[in-house]
Amino acid sequence: MNGGRAHRPGIFRIGCGAAALVLASSACGALDTDFGGGEKDGAAGQGGGQGGGRGGGVVALPVSSAFHVEGRGMRLVRSGEREAVLQFELFNGTRDEVAPEDLGIDAREQLLGLVDPSHGTAYAPIGTGGADALVGSGDAIGPGGSGTVTAVFSAPPKETTEMLVAVSGLLPARVKVQPQGADGLKDDAVLHARRAERRVEPLVCKTGKAGPQATVGFRLSSDVLFAFGSATLLPDAQSALEGIAEQLKEVGGNLAVEGHTDAIGDEPSNQRLSQQRAAAVVAALRGRLDGAVAYRADGAGETRPIAPNARPGGGDNPDGRAQNRRVELQLTLAPSASASAAPAPNGGTGLADAGLRWRVDRVERLAGHVLAQVKVSNPTARALPLDFENHYSPEDAPTPGRVTASDQGTRLRYEPCRFLAPTYYDFIGNLGQNFTPKDAGSVPPGAEVILWSLLAAPPQQTGSMDVQVTGFPQPQPAEIATG
């Protein structure tokens, strides 16, 4: 578990994917086999849709063909200056009673979150001061019924108009951020409950290259490290730097830190600011790393953007500028450094040996990141285990079913982006392990499930990646689509 909280008995990790499933009722035991959910233009990949005759909003479809639940009418509405409310109807299309807490969709487990890819941040529900958070999910839902789920988050920046919503048991969906006062939200006790910690953290996206010149790299959004125009680290930056230091402890080598800005302002000022920000990160990391590290701080200013600062027809591009405001770190490992510091090949054969099969479903660019998703199927007549967990072991060893990718041009391997807030999951990907209403951690006969991860994006000129799933021996190539 992320943040040191003990795992809750009976709740498992894995539960979001990002492609539409067309499922037969015989496979999922569903009472309602209409998975259309309306148009698909609001989805991540093909995972949900806008409107579609279900009361408006986005429909997030099920992650498993054997567990037909949906998030219908998914909406994200600003509430005042500091908060945003996620609300949807959890539909039970199975023949069994389903409680939201069975999926971890409750105040304690909190297996739901928001991601702002442009700003490189993720959001957990606002805490209440104890172990619980502002999540209201109600009682068990009978077959064919629905229950309202309400969760309160910190508000994203004003320029953020869309977020990626991840919920256990559902495919992740891209949901528009609606302004304060938008109609349609139901009242819920969590809207009036006591507020405590606001959990917004930077995504820490790790890359690495093995071999004689092994490297480990990270990309951080400047927006969560620094205030506008400032080179003074914000308090929230400390958790990100601690997270990086934790992954590099007792590792020696040469650490290059490079600052980047958008194109607002003049070039000399941006060059100076990027250099100062890189120096601030180096100063913060000194003393946190136990190994023998040589530090270097550089600034690139606005000269190496990873996204357009302006739209094709002219005019400002806030999402692109947000992606360009970043700090990149690359540690070239000393020859004696631990081989585990760089991402290791993500293979093994356990899932393949058990009889599971897989194929790449989609790899899609998403505001400085890529959403990599695969379909895992069980062609046998018996249930097969898929013991995935969304957390990192102390040795950083991949667990079965973790999705990674590599770029053959640069030989870099991309790991799932970490979320450092104290939650029951460690990275942005599948959040729960519920593939059936009864037996978590297994894939039923004839069923298909989706596994996914959010990774740092390769260079814009890279058109394909090799996708790897732990437990299957060979990667598969995939073209990168534009979201």
Tab-separated table of C-alpha atoms in Angstrom:
chain	number	residue	atom	x	y	z
A	1	MET	CA	0.000	0.000	0.000
A	2	ASN	CA	1.117	3.508	-0.715
A	3	GLY	CA	1.724	5.621	2.357
A	4	GLY	CA	2.083	2.786	4.853
A	5	ARG	CA	-1.577	1.941	5.428
A	6	ALA	CA	-2.349	-1.756	5.889
A	7	HIS	CA	-4.207	-3.599	3.167
A	8	ARG	CA	-7.868	-4.072	3.889
A	9	PRO	CA	-8.858	-7.752	4.057
A	10	GLY	CA	-10.997	-8.915	1.169
A	11	ILE	CA	-10.194	-5.986	-1.101
A	12	PHE	CA	-7.781	-6.517	-3.954
A	13	ARG	CA	-6.110	-4.279	-6.474
A	14	ILE	CA	-6.704	-4.035	-10.150
A	15	GLY	CA	-9.743	-2.484	-11.735
A	16	CYS	CA	-9.583	-0.002	-14.579
A	17	GLY	CA	-8.931	-0.390	-18.257
A	18	ALA	CA	-9.376	1.763	-21.269
A	19	ALA	CA	-11.092	0.073	-24.176
A	20	ALA	CA	-14.717	-0.693	-24.926
A	21	LEU	CA	-15.719	-4.314	-24.455
A	22	VAL	CA	-18.563	-5.830	-26.416
A	23	LEU	CA	-19.633	-8.564	-24.064
A	24	ALA	CA	-22.099	-11.418	-24.326
A	25	SER	CA	-24.531	-11.904	-21.479
A	26	SER	CA	-23.431	-15.526	-21.229
A	27	ALA	CA	-19.886	-14.365	-20.420
A	28	CYS	CA	-20.705	-11.778	-17.774
A	29	GLY	CA	-24.051	-12.927	-16.420
A	30	ALA	CA	-25.394	-9.484	-17.256
A	31	LEU	CA	-28.998	-8.447	-17.104
A	32	ASP	CA	-28.348	-5.590	-19.547
A	33	THR	CA	-26.004	-6.191	-22.479
A	34	ASP	CA	-26.191	-2.687	-23.983
A	35	PHE	CA	-22.609	-1.475	-23.541
A	36	GLY	CA	-22.956	1.400	-25.969
A	37	GLY	CA	-23.117	4.258	-23.506
A	38	GLY	CA	-23.623	6.724	-26.337
A	39	GLU	CA	-20.869	8.346	-28.360
A	40	LYS	CA	-17.303	7.465	-27.449
A	41	ASP	CA	-15.624	10.835	-27.916
A	42	GLY	CA	-15.378	11.480	-24.210
A	43	ALA	CA	-13.586	8.272	-23.409
A	44	ALA	CA	-10.033	7.354	-22.659
A	45	GLY	CA	-9.226	5.119	-25.573
A	46	GLN	CA	-12.665	3.615	-26.094
A	47	GLY	CA	-13.584	3.268	-22.464
A	48	GLY	CA	-16.689	5.386	-22.066
A	49	GLY	CA	-18.855	7.886	-23.844
A	50	GLN	CA	-20.692	11.168	-23.695
A	51	GLY	CA	-24.433	11.232	-23.199
A	52	GLY	CA	-26.085	8.386	-24.965
A	53	GLY	CA	-29.570	8.341	-23.511
A	54	ARG	CA	-28.583	7.570	-19.910
A	55	GLY	CA	-29.171	10.974	-18.424
A	56	GLY	CA	-26.088	12.644	-19.896
A	57	GLY	CA	-22.507	12.520	-18.740
A	58	VAL	CA	-19.831	9.934	-19.476
A	59	VAL	CA	-20.430	6.192	-19.189
A	60	ALA	CA	-17.454	4.211	-17.858
A	61	LEU	CA	-17.723	0.597	-18.972
A	62	PRO	CA	-16.672	-2.541	-17.070
A	63	VAL	CA	-13.076	-3.724	-16.956
A	64	SER	CA	-14.093	-7.392	-17.067
A	65	SER	CA	-16.489	-9.262	-19.305
A	66	ALA	CA	-17.364	-11.382	-16.263
A	67	PHE	CA	-18.282	-8.488	-13.951
A	68	HIS	CA	-20.782	-6.157	-15.603
A	69	VAL	CA	-20.786	-2.914	-13.647
A	70	GLU	CA	-20.920	0.557	-15.190
A	71	GLY	CA	-20.370	4.119	-14.059
A	72	ARG	CA	-23.258	5.963	-15.700
A	73	GLY	CA	-23.771	9.698	-15.996
A	74	MET	CA	-20.229	10.422	-14.792
A	75	ARG	CA	-19.785	14.132	-14.069
A	76	LEU	CA	-17.071	16.321	-12.557
A	77	VAL	CA	-18.310	19.696	-11.309
A	78	ARG	CA	-16.396	22.516	-9.620
A	79	SER	CA	-17.687	23.383	-6.147
A	80	GLY	CA	-16.358	26.741	-5.041
A	81	GLU	CA	-12.771	27.760	-5.665
A	82	ARG	CA	-11.088	24.820	-3.959
A	83	GLU	CA	-13.118	21.678	-4.665
A	84	ALA	CA	-14.548	19.515	-7.428
A	85	VAL	CA	-17.220	16.826	-7.061
A	86	LEU	CA	-17.225	13.550	-8.985
A	87	GLN	CA	-20.633	11.890	-9.148
A	88	PHE	CA	-22.009	8.936	-11.099
A	89	GLU	CA	-24.504	6.077	-10.902
A	90	LEU	CA	-22.902	2.678	-10.277
A	91	PHE	CA	-25.014	0.235	-12.302
A	92	ASN	CA	-25.102	-3.456	-11.386
A	93	GLY	CA	-25.640	-5.565	-14.497
A	94	THR	CA	-24.811	-8.874	-12.800
A	95	ARG	CA	-27.169	-11.474	-11.333
A	96	ASP	CA	-25.731	-10.925	-7.853
A	97	GLU	CA	-25.990	-8.172	-5.278
A	98	VAL	CA	-22.965	-5.865	-5.495
A	99	ALA	CA	-21.850	-3.477	-2.763
A	100	PRO	CA	-19.650	-0.536	-3.809
A	101	GLU	CA	-17.259	-1.445	-1.012
A	102	ASP	CA	-16.739	-4.840	-2.697
A	103	LEU	CA	-14.940	-2.853	-5.393
A	104	GLY	CA	-13.181	-0.575	-2.920
A	105	ILE	CA	-15.449	2.330	-3.893
A	106	ASP	CA	-16.050	3.626	-0.383
A	107	ALA	CA	-14.758	6.079	2.201
A	108	ARG	CA	-12.142	3.672	3.558
A	109	GLU	CA	-10.615	2.006	0.508
A	110	GLN	CA	-11.009	4.985	-1.856
A	111	LEU	CA	-10.179	3.122	-5.055
A	112	LEU	CA	-10.963	6.068	-7.301
A	113	GLY	CA	-8.966	9.075	-8.384
A	114	LEU	CA	-8.461	11.885	-10.877
A	115	VAL	CA	-5.478	12.549	-13.134
A	116	ASP	CA	-4.564	15.856	-14.796
A	117	PRO	CA	-2.075	14.658	-17.434
A	118	SER	CA	-1.232	18.142	-18.734
A	119	HIS	CA	-0.135	19.340	-15.293
A	120	GLY	CA	1.381	15.980	-14.296
A	121	THR	CA	-0.724	15.616	-11.151
A	122	ALA	CA	-3.104	13.110	-9.585
A	123	TYR	CA	-5.841	13.616	-7.001
A	124	ALA	CA	-7.170	11.371	-4.241
A	125	PRO	CA	-10.464	12.172	-2.469
A	126	ILE	CA	-10.178	14.784	0.275
A	127	GLY	CA	-9.567	13.202	3.665
A	128	THR	CA	-11.653	13.642	6.790
A	129	GLY	CA	-8.773	13.747	9.265
A	130	GLY	CA	-8.662	10.001	9.922
A	131	ALA	CA	-8.390	6.981	7.656
A	132	ASP	CA	-11.527	7.850	5.704
A	133	ALA	CA	-12.141	10.240	2.824
A	134	LEU	CA	-15.078	12.146	1.363
A	135	VAL	CA	-16.580	9.276	-0.619
A	136	GLY	CA	-20.275	8.432	-0.392
A	137	SER	CA	-21.341	5.181	-2.045
A	138	GLY	CA	-24.421	3.860	-0.257
A	139	ASP	CA	-25.588	0.311	0.333
A	140	ALA	CA	-25.502	-2.871	-1.718
A	141	ILE	CA	-27.060	-2.664	-5.178
A	142	GLY	CA	-29.409	-5.376	-6.403
A	143	PRO	CA	-29.276	-6.910	-9.891
A	144	GLY	CA	-30.302	-4.327	-12.475
A	145	GLY	CA	-30.162	-1.500	-9.947
A	146	SER	CA	-27.987	1.580	-9.504
A	147	GLY	CA	-26.538	3.525	-6.594
A	148	THR	CA	-25.091	7.026	-6.492
A	149	VAL	CA	-21.364	7.468	-5.840
A	150	THR	CA	-20.133	10.913	-4.773
A	151	ALA	CA	-16.503	11.863	-4.111
A	152	VAL	CA	-15.004	15.257	-3.256
A	153	PHE	CA	-11.571	16.263	-4.570
A	154	SER	CA	-9.435	19.358	-4.588
A	155	ALA	CA	-10.201	21.485	-7.625
A	156	PRO	CA	-7.811	21.345	-10.576
A	157	PRO	CA	-6.320	24.558	-11.995
A	158	LYS	CA	-8.776	26.886	-13.707
A	159	GLU	CA	-7.344	26.118	-17.138
A	160	THR	CA	-7.949	22.367	-16.701
A	161	THR	CA	-11.038	21.445	-18.712
A	162	GLU	CA	-10.825	17.639	-18.690
A	163	MET	CA	-9.499	14.957	-16.343
A	164	LEU	CA	-8.907	11.233	-16.501
A	165	VAL	CA	-11.153	9.447	-13.989
A	166	ALA	CA	-10.084	6.029	-12.693
A	167	VAL	CA	-12.481	3.881	-10.644
A	168	SER	CA	-12.029	0.296	-9.513
A	169	GLY	CA	-13.942	-2.138	-11.710
A	170	LEU	CA	-14.490	0.444	-14.460
A	171	LEU	CA	-12.590	1.525	-17.525
A	172	PRO	CA	-10.985	4.957	-17.081
A	173	ALA	CA	-12.774	7.810	-18.803
A	174	ARG	CA	-11.947	11.356	-19.834
A	175	VAL	CA	-14.501	13.606	-18.159
A	176	LYS	CA	-15.039	17.307	-18.829
A	177	VAL	CA	-14.717	19.631	-15.822
A	178	GLN	CA	-17.980	21.560	-15.524
A	179	PRO	CA	-18.218	25.021	-13.952
A	180	GLN	CA	-19.633	25.715	-10.528
A	181	GLY	CA	-23.419	25.776	-10.533
A	182	ALA	CA	-23.855	23.158	-13.256
A	183	ASP	CA	-27.173	21.391	-12.813
A	184	GLY	CA	-27.718	17.772	-11.959
A	185	LEU	CA	-25.670	16.911	-8.854
A	186	LYS	CA	-27.541	15.027	-6.156
A	187	ASP	CA	-27.141	16.072	-2.541
A	188	ASP	CA	-24.973	13.786	-0.409
A	189	ALA	CA	-23.736	13.862	3.177
A	190	VAL	CA	-20.098	13.999	2.028
A	191	LEU	CA	-20.779	17.400	0.452
A	192	HIS	CA	-21.324	18.786	3.953
A	193	ALA	CA	-18.777	16.743	5.933
A	194	ARG	CA	-15.630	17.952	7.665
A	195	ARG	CA	-12.631	18.539	5.402
A	196	ALA	CA	-9.031	17.767	6.307
A	197	GLU	CA	-6.052	16.953	4.092
A	198	ARG	CA	-6.233	17.747	0.385
A	199	ARG	CA	-4.324	15.058	-1.477
A	200	VAL	CA	-2.865	16.348	-4.718
A	201	GLU	CA	0.529	14.992	-5.719
A	202	PRO	CA	2.791	15.131	-8.765
A	203	LEU	CA	3.056	12.080	-10.953
A	204	VAL	CA	6.543	10.587	-10.755
A	205	CYS	CA	7.114	8.849	-14.082
A	206	LYS	CA	10.212	6.655	-14.214
A	207	THR	CA	12.225	5.685	-17.270
A	208	GLY	CA	15.424	3.719	-17.484
A	209	LYS	CA	17.946	2.035	-19.732
A	210	ALA	CA	19.935	-1.065	-18.877
A	211	GLY	CA	23.433	-1.919	-20.040
A	212	PRO	CA	26.952	-0.529	-19.495
A	213	GLN	CA	25.604	3.047	-19.507
A	214	ALA	CA	22.494	2.317	-17.462
A	215	THR	CA	20.298	5.299	-16.666
A	216	VAL	CA	17.275	6.115	-14.546
A	217	GLY	CA	15.172	9.140	-15.406
A	218	PHE	CA	12.192	11.062	-14.048
A	219	ARG	CA	9.999	13.860	-15.357
A	220	LEU	CA	8.183	16.205	-12.959
A	221	SER	CA	5.753	19.009	-13.687
A	222	SER	CA	7.084	22.418	-12.632
A	223	ASP	CA	3.547	23.422	-11.668
A	224	VAL	CA	3.652	21.186	-8.591
A	225	LEU	CA	7.230	22.122	-7.724
A	226	PHE	CA	7.166	25.912	-8.090
A	227	ALA	CA	4.785	28.852	-8.066
A	228	PHE	CA	4.416	30.866	-11.267
A	229	GLY	CA	7.678	32.617	-12.153
A	230	SER	CA	9.392	31.337	-8.998
A	231	ALA	CA	12.398	29.097	-8.389
A	232	THR	CA	11.512	28.435	-4.734
A	233	LEU	CA	10.257	24.910	-4.120
A	234	LEU	CA	6.693	24.654	-2.828
A	235	PRO	CA	5.947	22.549	0.271
A	236	ASP	CA	4.121	20.004	-1.900
A	237	ALA	CA	7.327	19.436	-3.885
A	238	GLN	CA	8.971	17.657	-0.976
A	239	SER	CA	6.937	14.454	-1.353
A	240	ALA	CA	7.907	14.163	-5.023
A	241	LEU	CA	11.586	14.623	-4.260
A	242	GLU	CA	11.372	12.170	-1.366
A	243	GLY	CA	9.756	9.670	-3.726
A	244	ILE	CA	12.584	10.032	-6.216
A	245	ALA	CA	15.198	9.778	-3.475
A	246	GLU	CA	13.542	6.596	-2.192
A	247	GLN	CA	13.941	4.979	-5.619
A	248	LEU	CA	17.577	6.058	-5.912
A	249	LYS	CA	18.797	5.427	-2.371
A	250	GLU	CA	22.274	3.925	-2.100
A	251	VAL	CA	22.811	4.368	-5.845
A	252	GLY	CA	25.832	6.234	-7.176
A	253	GLY	CA	26.394	7.989	-10.463
A	254	ASN	CA	26.051	11.303	-12.273
A	255	LEU	CA	22.731	13.105	-11.789
A	256	ALA	CA	21.785	15.719	-14.393
A	257	VAL	CA	18.803	17.940	-13.547
A	258	GLU	CA	17.410	20.064	-16.359
A	259	GLY	CA	14.744	22.763	-16.099
A	260	HIS	CA	12.334	23.684	-18.908
A	261	THR	CA	9.766	26.482	-19.311
A	262	ASP	CA	6.959	27.388	-21.676
A	263	ALA	CA	7.275	30.250	-24.163
A	264	ILE	CA	5.537	32.931	-22.092
A	265	GLY	CA	7.954	35.804	-21.426
A	266	ASP	CA	11.275	36.549	-23.072
A	267	GLU	CA	13.837	33.870	-23.820
A	268	PRO	CA	16.631	35.159	-21.513
A	269	SER	CA	14.243	35.257	-18.540
A	270	ASN	CA	13.009	31.743	-19.254
A	271	GLN	CA	16.560	30.466	-19.594
A	272	ARG	CA	17.497	31.999	-16.250
A	273	LEU	CA	14.366	30.656	-14.528
A	274	SER	CA	14.904	27.130	-15.837
A	275	GLN	CA	18.500	27.157	-14.589
A	276	GLN	CA	17.449	28.410	-11.155
A	277	ARG	CA	14.752	25.753	-10.875
A	278	ALA	CA	17.174	22.987	-11.768
A	279	ALA	CA	19.580	24.296	-9.127
A	280	ALA	CA	16.780	24.328	-6.527
A	281	VAL	CA	15.989	20.669	-7.213
A	282	VAL	CA	19.668	19.718	-6.975
A	283	ALA	CA	19.953	21.544	-3.646
A	284	ALA	CA	16.899	19.690	-2.317
A	285	LEU	CA	18.223	16.287	-3.401
A	286	ARG	CA	21.659	16.745	-1.830
A	287	GLY	CA	21.744	14.782	1.369
A	288	ARG	CA	18.696	12.724	0.416
A	289	LEU	CA	20.713	10.304	-1.723
A	290	ASP	CA	23.003	7.927	0.139
A	291	GLY	CA	25.187	6.926	-2.795
A	292	ALA	CA	28.139	8.789	-4.273
A	293	VAL	CA	26.381	11.183	-6.648
A	294	ALA	CA	27.838	13.976	-8.774
A	295	TYR	CA	25.222	16.659	-9.455
A	296	ARG	CA	24.772	18.952	-12.444
A	297	ALA	CA	22.041	21.584	-12.906
A	298	ASP	CA	21.208	22.867	-16.388
A	299	GLY	CA	18.494	25.031	-17.883
A	300	ALA	CA	17.016	24.726	-21.367
A	301	GLY	CA	14.489	27.533	-21.038
A	302	GLU	CA	11.856	27.369	-23.769
A	303	THR	CA	14.152	25.803	-26.371
A	304	ARG	CA	13.099	22.133	-26.066
A	305	PRO	CA	9.293	21.942	-25.858
A	306	ILE	CA	7.574	18.555	-25.786
A	307	ALA	CA	4.214	20.030	-26.840
A	308	PRO	CA	3.089	23.073	-28.873
A	309	ASN	CA	2.857	26.318	-26.888
A	310	ALA	CA	0.293	27.617	-29.402
A	311	ARG	CA	-2.597	26.022	-31.254
A	312	PRO	CA	-2.232	25.199	-34.969
A	313	GLY	CA	-4.457	28.104	-35.999
A	314	GLY	CA	-2.821	30.513	-33.578
A	315	GLY	CA	-3.789	31.343	-30.026
A	316	ASP	CA	-2.677	30.065	-26.669
A	317	ASN	CA	-2.412	26.345	-25.863
A	318	PRO	CA	-2.563	26.085	-22.034
A	319	ASP	CA	-2.303	22.279	-22.029
A	320	GLY	CA	0.799	22.355	-24.196
A	321	ARG	CA	2.427	25.067	-22.109
A	322	ALA	CA	1.716	23.078	-18.940
A	323	GLN	CA	3.484	20.043	-20.402
A	324	ASN	CA	6.514	22.136	-21.318
A	325	ARG	CA	6.921	23.507	-17.773
A	326	ARG	CA	8.874	20.609	-16.350
A	327	VAL	CA	12.033	19.408	-14.631
A	328	GLU	CA	13.771	16.318	-15.976
A	329	LEU	CA	16.250	14.228	-14.001
A	330	GLN	CA	18.596	11.598	-15.393
A	331	LEU	CA	20.994	9.544	-13.309
A	332	THR	CA	23.734	7.744	-15.221
A	333	LEU	CA	24.536	4.866	-12.917
A	334	ALA	CA	28.008	4.077	-11.712
A	335	PRO	CA	29.232	0.634	-12.872
A	336	SER	CA	28.927	-0.665	-9.319
A	337	ALA	CA	25.371	0.626	-8.870
A	338	SER	CA	22.612	-1.807	-8.093
A	339	ALA	CA	21.195	-3.350	-11.238
A	340	SER	CA	17.732	-2.939	-9.756
A	341	ALA	CA	17.915	0.837	-9.996
A	342	ALA	CA	17.161	0.827	-13.717
A	343	PRO	CA	13.833	-0.686	-14.786
A	344	ALA	CA	14.422	-4.362	-15.407
A	345	PRO	CA	12.949	-6.324	-18.311
A	346	ASN	CA	9.319	-6.843	-17.406
A	347	GLY	CA	8.922	-10.459	-18.499
A	348	GLY	CA	8.538	-13.790	-16.799
A	349	THR	CA	6.261	-16.540	-18.019
A	350	GLY	CA	3.887	-17.230	-15.130
A	351	LEU	CA	0.679	-15.950	-16.730
A	352	ALA	CA	1.454	-17.530	-20.083
A	353	ASP	CA	2.325	-20.843	-18.421
A	354	ALA	CA	-1.018	-20.782	-16.604
A	355	GLY	CA	-2.830	-20.539	-19.938
A	356	LEU	CA	-3.712	-16.842	-20.192
A	357	ARG	CA	-3.284	-15.001	-23.484
A	358	TRP	CA	-2.880	-11.301	-24.241
A	359	ARG	CA	-2.745	-8.719	-26.996
A	360	VAL	CA	-2.178	-4.985	-27.170
A	361	ASP	CA	-5.437	-3.086	-27.335
A	362	ARG	CA	-4.268	0.509	-27.689
A	363	VAL	CA	-1.383	2.871	-26.942
A	364	GLU	CA	-2.509	6.492	-26.996
A	365	ARG	CA	-0.787	9.820	-26.332
A	366	LEU	CA	-2.443	11.771	-23.555
A	367	ALA	CA	-0.936	15.203	-22.800
A	368	GLY	CA	2.712	14.305	-22.270
A	369	HIS	CA	1.905	10.727	-21.291
A	370	VAL	CA	0.782	7.540	-22.980
A	371	LEU	CA	-2.088	5.316	-21.924
A	372	ALA	CA	-1.046	1.726	-22.667
A	373	GLN	CA	-3.748	-0.910	-22.461
A	374	VAL	CA	-3.894	-4.622	-23.148
A	375	LYS	CA	-6.559	-7.317	-23.184
A	376	VAL	CA	-5.910	-10.526	-21.257
A	377	SER	CA	-8.145	-13.497	-22.047
A	378	ASN	CA	-8.760	-16.944	-20.637
A	379	PRO	CA	-9.407	-19.428	-23.461
A	380	THR	CA	-9.605	-22.428	-21.121
A	381	ALA	CA	-12.532	-24.087	-19.347
A	382	ARG	CA	-11.284	-23.261	-15.838
A	383	ALA	CA	-10.598	-20.083	-13.870
A	384	LEU	CA	-6.980	-18.920	-14.084
A	385	PRO	CA	-5.147	-16.773	-11.499
A	386	LEU	CA	-4.078	-13.195	-12.215
A	387	ASP	CA	-2.605	-12.059	-8.916
A	388	PHE	CA	-1.985	-8.416	-9.792
A	389	GLU	CA	-1.372	-5.787	-7.104
A	390	ASN	CA	-1.117	-2.047	-7.664
A	391	HIS	CA	1.864	-1.398	-5.459
A	392	TYR	CA	5.619	-1.620	-5.659
A	393	SER	CA	7.535	-4.188	-3.667
A	394	PRO	CA	10.548	-3.017	-1.645
A	395	GLU	CA	12.755	-4.486	-4.373
A	396	ASP	CA	10.641	-2.749	-7.053
A	397	ALA	CA	10.008	-6.153	-8.638
A	398	PRO	CA	7.107	-6.107	-11.115
A	399	THR	CA	3.987	-7.976	-10.049
A	400	PRO	CA	2.061	-10.124	-12.548
A	401	GLY	CA	0.026	-8.090	-15.007
A	402	ARG	CA	1.927	-4.800	-14.752
A	403	VAL	CA	1.974	-2.999	-18.113
A	404	THR	CA	5.173	-1.246	-19.215
A	405	ALA	CA	6.570	-0.167	-22.574
A	406	SER	CA	9.894	0.481	-24.253
A	407	ASP	CA	11.144	2.699	-27.063
A	408	GLN	CA	13.475	0.838	-29.386
A	409	GLY	CA	14.930	4.077	-30.733
A	410	THR	CA	16.208	5.332	-27.380
A	411	ARG	CA	16.228	1.910	-25.650
A	412	LEU	CA	14.350	3.493	-22.764
A	413	ARG	CA	11.889	1.480	-20.691
A	414	TYR	CA	8.858	3.319	-19.299
A	415	GLU	CA	7.388	2.385	-15.920
A	416	PRO	CA	3.856	3.247	-14.684
A	417	CYS	CA	3.653	6.759	-13.234
A	418	ARG	CA	3.631	6.702	-9.448
A	419	PHE	CA	1.109	8.510	-7.259
A	420	LEU	CA	2.727	9.450	-3.956
A	421	ALA	CA	-0.342	10.353	-1.882
A	422	PRO	CA	-1.261	7.958	0.973
A	423	THR	CA	-3.668	5.712	-0.925
A	424	TYR	CA	-4.296	2.001	-1.419
A	425	TYR	CA	-2.588	2.122	-4.806
A	426	ASP	CA	0.877	3.216	-5.882
A	427	PHE	CA	0.652	3.927	-9.595
A	428	ILE	CA	-1.817	5.112	-12.201
A	429	GLY	CA	-3.260	1.960	-13.694
A	430	ASN	CA	-5.695	-0.744	-12.660
A	431	LEU	CA	-6.874	-0.019	-9.117
A	432	GLY	CA	-8.549	-3.236	-7.984
A	433	GLN	CA	-8.487	-6.959	-8.653
A	434	ASN	CA	-12.195	-7.663	-9.039
A	435	PHE	CA	-12.730	-9.585	-12.281
A	436	THR	CA	-15.815	-11.472	-11.051
A	437	PRO	CA	-18.432	-10.712	-8.385
A	438	LYS	CA	-17.113	-13.533	-6.196
A	439	ASP	CA	-13.507	-14.612	-6.852
A	440	ALA	CA	-11.078	-11.697	-6.929
A	441	GLY	CA	-7.703	-12.235	-8.523
A	442	SER	CA	-8.792	-14.727	-11.165
A	443	VAL	CA	-9.997	-14.633	-14.757
A	444	PRO	CA	-13.074	-16.834	-15.312
A	445	PRO	CA	-13.291	-19.288	-18.226
A	446	GLY	CA	-13.860	-17.488	-21.509
A	447	ALA	CA	-13.561	-14.046	-19.915
A	448	GLU	CA	-11.519	-11.059	-20.996
A	449	VAL	CA	-10.121	-8.277	-18.802
A	450	ILE	CA	-8.224	-5.093	-19.524
A	451	LEU	CA	-4.953	-4.045	-17.884
A	452	TRP	CA	-3.554	-0.549	-18.335
A	453	SER	CA	-0.917	1.899	-17.172
A	454	LEU	CA	-0.195	5.600	-17.587
A	455	LEU	CA	3.426	6.156	-18.648
A	456	ALA	CA	5.594	9.111	-19.574
A	457	ALA	CA	5.400	9.758	-23.309
A	458	PRO	CA	8.356	9.086	-25.604
A	459	PRO	CA	9.564	11.845	-27.955
A	460	GLN	CA	6.959	13.170	-30.383
A	461	GLN	CA	8.764	11.629	-33.351
A	462	THR	CA	8.392	8.149	-31.832
A	463	GLY	CA	5.504	6.427	-33.589
A	464	SER	CA	5.499	3.027	-31.905
A	465	MET	CA	6.448	1.275	-28.685
A	466	ASP	CA	6.955	-2.294	-27.528
A	467	VAL	CA	4.413	-3.151	-24.831
A	468	GLN	CA	5.260	-5.702	-22.147
A	469	VAL	CA	3.080	-7.402	-19.530
A	470	THR	CA	4.746	-9.055	-16.552
A	471	GLY	CA	4.047	-12.777	-16.727
A	472	PHE	CA	4.256	-13.000	-20.513
A	473	PRO	CA	7.680	-13.618	-22.057
A	474	GLN	CA	7.608	-11.483	-25.186
A	475	PRO	CA	6.666	-7.832	-25.806
A	476	GLN	CA	4.314	-6.841	-28.596
A	477	PRO	CA	4.771	-3.812	-30.878
A	478	ALA	CA	2.059	-1.165	-31.044
A	479	GLU	CA	1.524	2.035	-32.983
A	480	ILE	CA	1.002	5.138	-30.825
A	481	ALA	CA	-2.337	6.826	-31.495
A	482	THR	CA	-2.964	10.510	-30.866
A	483	GLY	CA	-5.649	11.161	-28.257
